[in-house]
Coordinates of C-alpha atoms in Angstrom, one line a residue:
X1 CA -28.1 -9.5 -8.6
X2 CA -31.3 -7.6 -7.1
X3 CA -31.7 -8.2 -3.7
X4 CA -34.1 -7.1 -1.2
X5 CA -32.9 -4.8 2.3
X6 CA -33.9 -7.7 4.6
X7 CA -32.5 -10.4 2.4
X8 CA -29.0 -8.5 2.4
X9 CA -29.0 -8.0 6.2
X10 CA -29.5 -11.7 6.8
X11 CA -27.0 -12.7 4.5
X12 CA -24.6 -10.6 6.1
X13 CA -25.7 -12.2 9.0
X14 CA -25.4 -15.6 8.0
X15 CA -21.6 -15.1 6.9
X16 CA -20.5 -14.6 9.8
X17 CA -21.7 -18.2 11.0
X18 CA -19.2 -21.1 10.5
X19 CA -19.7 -25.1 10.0
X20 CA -17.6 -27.4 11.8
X21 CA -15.2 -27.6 9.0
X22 CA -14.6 -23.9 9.7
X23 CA -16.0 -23.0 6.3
X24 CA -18.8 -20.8 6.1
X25 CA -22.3 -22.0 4.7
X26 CA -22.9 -21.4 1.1
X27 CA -25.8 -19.3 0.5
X28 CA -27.6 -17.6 -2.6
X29 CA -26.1 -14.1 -1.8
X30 CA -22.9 -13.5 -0.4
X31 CA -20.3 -11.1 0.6
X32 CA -18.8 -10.1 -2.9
X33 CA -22.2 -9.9 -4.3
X34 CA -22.8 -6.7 -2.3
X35 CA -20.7 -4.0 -4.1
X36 CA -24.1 -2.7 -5.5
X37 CA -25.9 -1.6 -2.4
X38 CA -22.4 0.0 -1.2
X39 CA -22.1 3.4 -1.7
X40 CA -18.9 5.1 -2.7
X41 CA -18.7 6.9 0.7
X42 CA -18.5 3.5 1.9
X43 CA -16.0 2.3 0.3
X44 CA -13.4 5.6 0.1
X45 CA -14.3 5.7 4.4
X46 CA -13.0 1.9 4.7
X47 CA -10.4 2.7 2.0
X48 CA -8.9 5.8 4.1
X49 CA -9.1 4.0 7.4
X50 CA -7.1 1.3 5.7
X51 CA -4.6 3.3 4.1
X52 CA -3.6 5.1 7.2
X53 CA -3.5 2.3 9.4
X54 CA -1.5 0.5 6.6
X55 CA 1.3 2.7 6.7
X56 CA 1.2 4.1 10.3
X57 CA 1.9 0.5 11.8
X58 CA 4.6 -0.7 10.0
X59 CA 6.0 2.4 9.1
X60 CA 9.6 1.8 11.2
X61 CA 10.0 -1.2 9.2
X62 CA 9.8 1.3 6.2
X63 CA 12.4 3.5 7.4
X64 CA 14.8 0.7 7.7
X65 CA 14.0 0.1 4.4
X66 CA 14.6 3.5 2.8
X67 CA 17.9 3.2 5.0
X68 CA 18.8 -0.3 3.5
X69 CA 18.5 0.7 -0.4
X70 CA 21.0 3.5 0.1
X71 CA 24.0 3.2 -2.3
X72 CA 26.8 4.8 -0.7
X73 CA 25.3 4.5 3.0
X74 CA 27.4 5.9 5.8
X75 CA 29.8 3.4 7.9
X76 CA 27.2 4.2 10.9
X77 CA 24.1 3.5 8.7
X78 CA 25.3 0.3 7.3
X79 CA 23.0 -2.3 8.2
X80 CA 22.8 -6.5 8.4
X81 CA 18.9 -6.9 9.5
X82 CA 15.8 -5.0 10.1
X83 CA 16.1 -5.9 13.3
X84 CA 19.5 -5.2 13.5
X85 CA 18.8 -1.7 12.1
X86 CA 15.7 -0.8 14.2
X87 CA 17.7 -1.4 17.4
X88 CA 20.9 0.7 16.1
X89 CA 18.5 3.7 15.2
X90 CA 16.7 3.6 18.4
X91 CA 20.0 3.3 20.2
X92 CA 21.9 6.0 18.9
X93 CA 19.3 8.5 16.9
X94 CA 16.8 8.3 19.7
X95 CA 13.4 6.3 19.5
X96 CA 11.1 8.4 17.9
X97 CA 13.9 8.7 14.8
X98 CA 12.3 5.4 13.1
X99 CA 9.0 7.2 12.9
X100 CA 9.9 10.6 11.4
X101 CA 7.8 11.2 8.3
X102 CA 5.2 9.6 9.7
X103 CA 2.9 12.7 9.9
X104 CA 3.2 13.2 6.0
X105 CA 2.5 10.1 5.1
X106 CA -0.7 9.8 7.2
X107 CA -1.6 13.3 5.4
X108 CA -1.5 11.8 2.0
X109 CA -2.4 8.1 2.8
X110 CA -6.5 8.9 3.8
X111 CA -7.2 10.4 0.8
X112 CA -5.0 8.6 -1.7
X113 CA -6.5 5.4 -0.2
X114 CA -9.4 6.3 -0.8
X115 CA -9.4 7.3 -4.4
X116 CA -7.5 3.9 -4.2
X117 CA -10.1 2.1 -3.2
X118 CA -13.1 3.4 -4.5
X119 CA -11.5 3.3 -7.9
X120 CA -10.6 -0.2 -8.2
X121 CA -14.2 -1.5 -6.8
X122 CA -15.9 1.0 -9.4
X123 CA -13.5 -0.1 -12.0
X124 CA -13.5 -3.8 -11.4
X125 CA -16.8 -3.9 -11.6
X126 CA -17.6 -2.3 -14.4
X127 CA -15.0 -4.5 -16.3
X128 CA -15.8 -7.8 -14.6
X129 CA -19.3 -7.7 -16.3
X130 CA -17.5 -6.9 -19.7
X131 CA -15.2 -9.6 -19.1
X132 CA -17.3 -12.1 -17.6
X133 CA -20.4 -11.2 -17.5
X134 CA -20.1 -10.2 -13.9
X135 CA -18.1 -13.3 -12.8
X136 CA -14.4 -13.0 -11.2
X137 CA -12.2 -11.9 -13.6
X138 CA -8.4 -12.0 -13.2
X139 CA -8.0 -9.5 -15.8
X140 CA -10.6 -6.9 -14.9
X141 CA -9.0 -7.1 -11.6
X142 CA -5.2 -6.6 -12.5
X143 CA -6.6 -3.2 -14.7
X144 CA -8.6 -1.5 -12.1
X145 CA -5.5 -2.1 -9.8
X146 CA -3.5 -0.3 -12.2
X147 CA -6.1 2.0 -13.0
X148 CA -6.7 2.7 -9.3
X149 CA -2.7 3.1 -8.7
X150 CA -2.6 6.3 -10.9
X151 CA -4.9 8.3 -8.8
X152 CA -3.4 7.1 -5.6
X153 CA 0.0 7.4 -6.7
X154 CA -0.5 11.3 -8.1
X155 CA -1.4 12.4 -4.0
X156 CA 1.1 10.0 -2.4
X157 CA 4.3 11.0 -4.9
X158 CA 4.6 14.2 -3.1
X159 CA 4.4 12.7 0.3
X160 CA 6.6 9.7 -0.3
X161 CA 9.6 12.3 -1.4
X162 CA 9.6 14.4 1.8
X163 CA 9.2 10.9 4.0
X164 CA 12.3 9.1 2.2
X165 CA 14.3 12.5 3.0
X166 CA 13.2 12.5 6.6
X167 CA 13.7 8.9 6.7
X168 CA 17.7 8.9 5.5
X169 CA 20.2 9.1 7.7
X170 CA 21.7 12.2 9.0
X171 CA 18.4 13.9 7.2
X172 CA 19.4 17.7 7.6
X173 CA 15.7 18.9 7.4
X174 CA 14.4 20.4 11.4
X175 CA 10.9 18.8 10.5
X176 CA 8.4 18.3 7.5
X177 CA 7.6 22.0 6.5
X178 CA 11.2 22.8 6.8
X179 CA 11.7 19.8 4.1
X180 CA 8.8 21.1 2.1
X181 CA 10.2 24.6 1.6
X182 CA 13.6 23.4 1.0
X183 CA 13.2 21.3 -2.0
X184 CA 10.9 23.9 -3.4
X185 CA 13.4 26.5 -2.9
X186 CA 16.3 24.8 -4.1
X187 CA 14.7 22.1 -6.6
X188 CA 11.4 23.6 -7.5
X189 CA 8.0 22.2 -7.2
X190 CA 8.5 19.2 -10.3
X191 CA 10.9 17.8 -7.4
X192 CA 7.8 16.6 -6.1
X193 CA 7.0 14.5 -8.9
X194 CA 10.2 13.7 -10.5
X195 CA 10.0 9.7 -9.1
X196 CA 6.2 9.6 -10.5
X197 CA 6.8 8.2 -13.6
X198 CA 9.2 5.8 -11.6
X199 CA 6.4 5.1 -9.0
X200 CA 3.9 4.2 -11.9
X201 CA 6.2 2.2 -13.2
X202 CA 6.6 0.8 -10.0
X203 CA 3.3 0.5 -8.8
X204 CA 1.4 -0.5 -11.9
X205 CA 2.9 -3.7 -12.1
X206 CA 2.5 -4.1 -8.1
X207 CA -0.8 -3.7 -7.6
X208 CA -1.7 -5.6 -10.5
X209 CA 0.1 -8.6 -8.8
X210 CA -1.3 -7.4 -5.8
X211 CA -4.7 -7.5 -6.9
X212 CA -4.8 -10.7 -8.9
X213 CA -2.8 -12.3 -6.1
X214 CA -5.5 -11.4 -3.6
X215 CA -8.4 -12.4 -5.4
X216 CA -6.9 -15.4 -6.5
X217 CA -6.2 -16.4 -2.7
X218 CA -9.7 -15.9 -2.3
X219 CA -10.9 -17.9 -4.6
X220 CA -9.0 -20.9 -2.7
X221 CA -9.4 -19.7 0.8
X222 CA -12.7 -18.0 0.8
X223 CA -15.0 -19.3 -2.5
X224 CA -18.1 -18.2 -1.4
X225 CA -16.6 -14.6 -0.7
X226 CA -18.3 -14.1 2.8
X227 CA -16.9 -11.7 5.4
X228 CA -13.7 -14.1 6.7
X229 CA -11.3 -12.1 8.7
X230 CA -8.8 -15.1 8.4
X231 CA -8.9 -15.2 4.8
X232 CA -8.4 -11.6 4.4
X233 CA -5.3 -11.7 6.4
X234 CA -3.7 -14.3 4.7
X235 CA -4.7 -13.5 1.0
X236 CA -3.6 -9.8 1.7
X237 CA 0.1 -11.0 3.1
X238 CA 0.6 -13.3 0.1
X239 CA -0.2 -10.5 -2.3
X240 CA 1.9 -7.6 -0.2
X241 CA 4.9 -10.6 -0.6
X242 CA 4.9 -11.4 -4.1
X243 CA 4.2 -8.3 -5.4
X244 CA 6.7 -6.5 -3.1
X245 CA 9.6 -8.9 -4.2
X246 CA 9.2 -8.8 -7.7
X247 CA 8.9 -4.7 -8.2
X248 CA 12.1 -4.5 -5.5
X249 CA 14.6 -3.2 -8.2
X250 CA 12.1 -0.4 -9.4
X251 CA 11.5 0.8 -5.8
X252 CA 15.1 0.7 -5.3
X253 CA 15.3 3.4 -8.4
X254 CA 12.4 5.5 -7.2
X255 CA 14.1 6.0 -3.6
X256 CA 17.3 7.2 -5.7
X257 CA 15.3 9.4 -7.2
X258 CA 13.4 10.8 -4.1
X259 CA 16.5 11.0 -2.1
X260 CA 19.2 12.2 -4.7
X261 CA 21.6 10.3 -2.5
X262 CA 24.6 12.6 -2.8
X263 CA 27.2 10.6 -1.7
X264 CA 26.3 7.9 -4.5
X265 CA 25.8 10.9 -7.0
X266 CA 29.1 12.6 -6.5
X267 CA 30.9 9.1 -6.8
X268 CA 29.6 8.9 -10.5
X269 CA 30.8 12.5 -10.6
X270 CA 26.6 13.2 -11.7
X271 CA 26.1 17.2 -11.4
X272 CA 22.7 18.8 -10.4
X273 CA 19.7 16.5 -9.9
X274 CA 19.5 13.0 -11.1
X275 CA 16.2 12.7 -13.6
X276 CA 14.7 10.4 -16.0
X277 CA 14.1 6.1 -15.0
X278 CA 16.7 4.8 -17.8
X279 CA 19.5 7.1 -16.1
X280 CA 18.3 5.9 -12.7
X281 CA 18.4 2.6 -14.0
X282 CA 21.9 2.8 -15.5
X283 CA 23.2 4.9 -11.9
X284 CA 22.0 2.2 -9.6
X285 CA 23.8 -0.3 -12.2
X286 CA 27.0 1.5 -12.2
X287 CA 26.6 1.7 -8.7
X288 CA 26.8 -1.7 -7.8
X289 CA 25.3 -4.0 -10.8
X290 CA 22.7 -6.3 -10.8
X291 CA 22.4 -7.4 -6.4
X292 CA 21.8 -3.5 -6.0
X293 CA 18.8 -3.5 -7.4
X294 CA 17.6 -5.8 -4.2
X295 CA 18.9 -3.9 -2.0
X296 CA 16.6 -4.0 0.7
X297 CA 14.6 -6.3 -0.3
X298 CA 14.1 -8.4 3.0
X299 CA 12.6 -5.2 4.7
X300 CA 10.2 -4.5 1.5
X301 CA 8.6 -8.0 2.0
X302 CA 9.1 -7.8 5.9
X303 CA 7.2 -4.3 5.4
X304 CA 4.6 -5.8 2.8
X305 CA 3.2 -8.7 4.2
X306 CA 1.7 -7.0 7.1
X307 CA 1.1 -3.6 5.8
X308 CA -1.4 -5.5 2.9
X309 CA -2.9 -8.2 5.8
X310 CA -3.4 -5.3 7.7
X311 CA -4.9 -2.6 4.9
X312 CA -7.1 -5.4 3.3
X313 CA -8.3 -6.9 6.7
X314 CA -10.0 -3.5 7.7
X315 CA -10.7 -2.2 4.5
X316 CA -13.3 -5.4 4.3
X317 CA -14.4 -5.2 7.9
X318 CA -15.2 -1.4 7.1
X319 CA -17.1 -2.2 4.1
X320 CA -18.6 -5.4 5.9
X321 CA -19.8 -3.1 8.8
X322 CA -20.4 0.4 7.0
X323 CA -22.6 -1.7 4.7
X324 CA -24.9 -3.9 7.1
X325 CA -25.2 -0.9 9.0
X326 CA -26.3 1.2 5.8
X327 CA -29.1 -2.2 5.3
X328 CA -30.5 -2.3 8.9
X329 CA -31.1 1.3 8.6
X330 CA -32.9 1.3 5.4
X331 CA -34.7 -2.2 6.2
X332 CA -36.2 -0.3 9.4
X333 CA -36.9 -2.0 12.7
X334 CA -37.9 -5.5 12.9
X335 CA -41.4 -6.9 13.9
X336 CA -40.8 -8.9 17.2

């Protein structure tokens, strides 16, 4: 769809204005119809805004979770609740402990979020007017997801291993280059991507969820796809919770991996470094059968739900803003 600057601006414009009913007014162009006139900086500045703000905020809840999906977790790292957990860390680790690993992952989230991004709007795009002929389409979406995952996951492997090492208790690393020069001293650089074929295993089925989740929301919440902060919110916490739940045992293997808990790897008498998904998968089995493979799992969808909300709520005011901004420039100043 072709649309003039000034038409554009005053659509944007016009989303933004609600009926009574608290739905927005139908018009001939609207939000979604805009991915044309963005520009990829657009959406790769949104995406990295959005990426680090998604991890940075809840990341405590993501240490407890690393914490929770241990296998052979120390008596004092034993935990009942997140909550439970956050106020034990702070208590007797100190309160910055929930937040170490942060800097890593705010290294690798900008730029991995916004290949992320960029990737899947390119992507669904292009598909969506193979698929139907430009229309929503739930399987052009679910692809780009995955399509989008393998870019963001190849940057974000690295940084999720050192974080989960930081993250476990009684981490023996002094700080994050001391963790980085370790494991490529003593494991070698692979190390660093020994969980990636876990992660896409992982992730490729989560975002594809994700995705599909989300723009199925909207469909329901937000049919006319304007700018709607509320609908954002809610469509990106649905997605972060159904998709987070159903990949939980996978995410359980990949932090096995990252961490090469030894406790739980000298009890199976396992030598070296642990390597490969089917032995991960058969380890966590013999570990502690089928519930270990949740383990965890509250704090993953505790961690989720907000983390999405959150990521897809200023990833579309970003593109909202970035955009109209982008329009009133080119449009020029209006006549009074």
């Amino acid at each position: 769809m072709e649309l003039s600057s000034e038409r554009v601006v005053a659509t944007l414009e016009m989303s933004q204005v609600t009926s009574k009913d608290e739905e927005p007014f139908n018009s001939d162009g609207d939000y979604e119809s805009l991915p044309p006139h963005v520009s990829v900086t657009t959406h790769m500045t949104a995406g990295a805004v959005a990426g680090i703000l998604e991890h940075t905020v809840m990341y405590p809840v993501d240490s407890v979770k690393t914490r929770m999906q241990s296998l052979q977790p120390d008596p004092n790292a034993q935990y009942r609740s997140v909550y439970e957990a956050l106020k034990r860390i702070v208590r007797t680790e100190g309160i910055f402990r929930p937040l170490r690993g942060l800097n890593i992952t705010m290294m690798g989230a900008g730029p991995a979020h916004a290949l992320y991004f960029a990737c899947y709007e390119r992507v669904k795009r292009s598909l969506s007017d193979v698929f139907q002929s430009g229309g929503n389409s739930h399987l052009a979406n679910g692809v780009a997801g995955s399509v989008a995952t393998v870019l963001h996951d190849a940057i974000m492997n690295p940084a999720e291993v050192v974080k989960q090492r930081m993250q476990m208790y009684n981490s023996p690393y002094r700080g994050l280059w001391d963790c980085v020069r370790t494991i490529t001293y003593t494991e070698g650089i692979g190390a660093f991507y020994r969980s990636y074929s876990t992660q896409l295993t992982m992730n490729i089925p989560f975002q594809a969820v994700h995705f599909i989740t989300y723009e199925l929301m909207q469909e329901q919440l937000n049919p006319h796809r304007h700018y709607h902060p509320g609908s954002h919110i809610v469509s990106g916490a649905a997605a972060g919770a159904v998709s987070a739940a159903i990949t939980t045992p996978l995410d359980v293997c990949k932090t096995l991996l990252n961490t090469q808990e030894n406790v739980a790897l000298n009890s199976m008498n396992i030598s070296g470094h642990l390597s490969g998904m089917a032995n991960t998968f058969r380890t966590v089995y013999r570990l502690g059968g089928l519930p270990a493979f949740f383990k965890g799992v509250q704090a993953r969808v505790i961690y989720q739900m907000p983390s999405t909300a959150i990521a897809w709520s200023v990833y579309e005011f970003f593109k909202y803003f970035l955009t109209k901004q982008q329009l009133e420039q080119e449009a020029g100043p209006r006549p009074l």
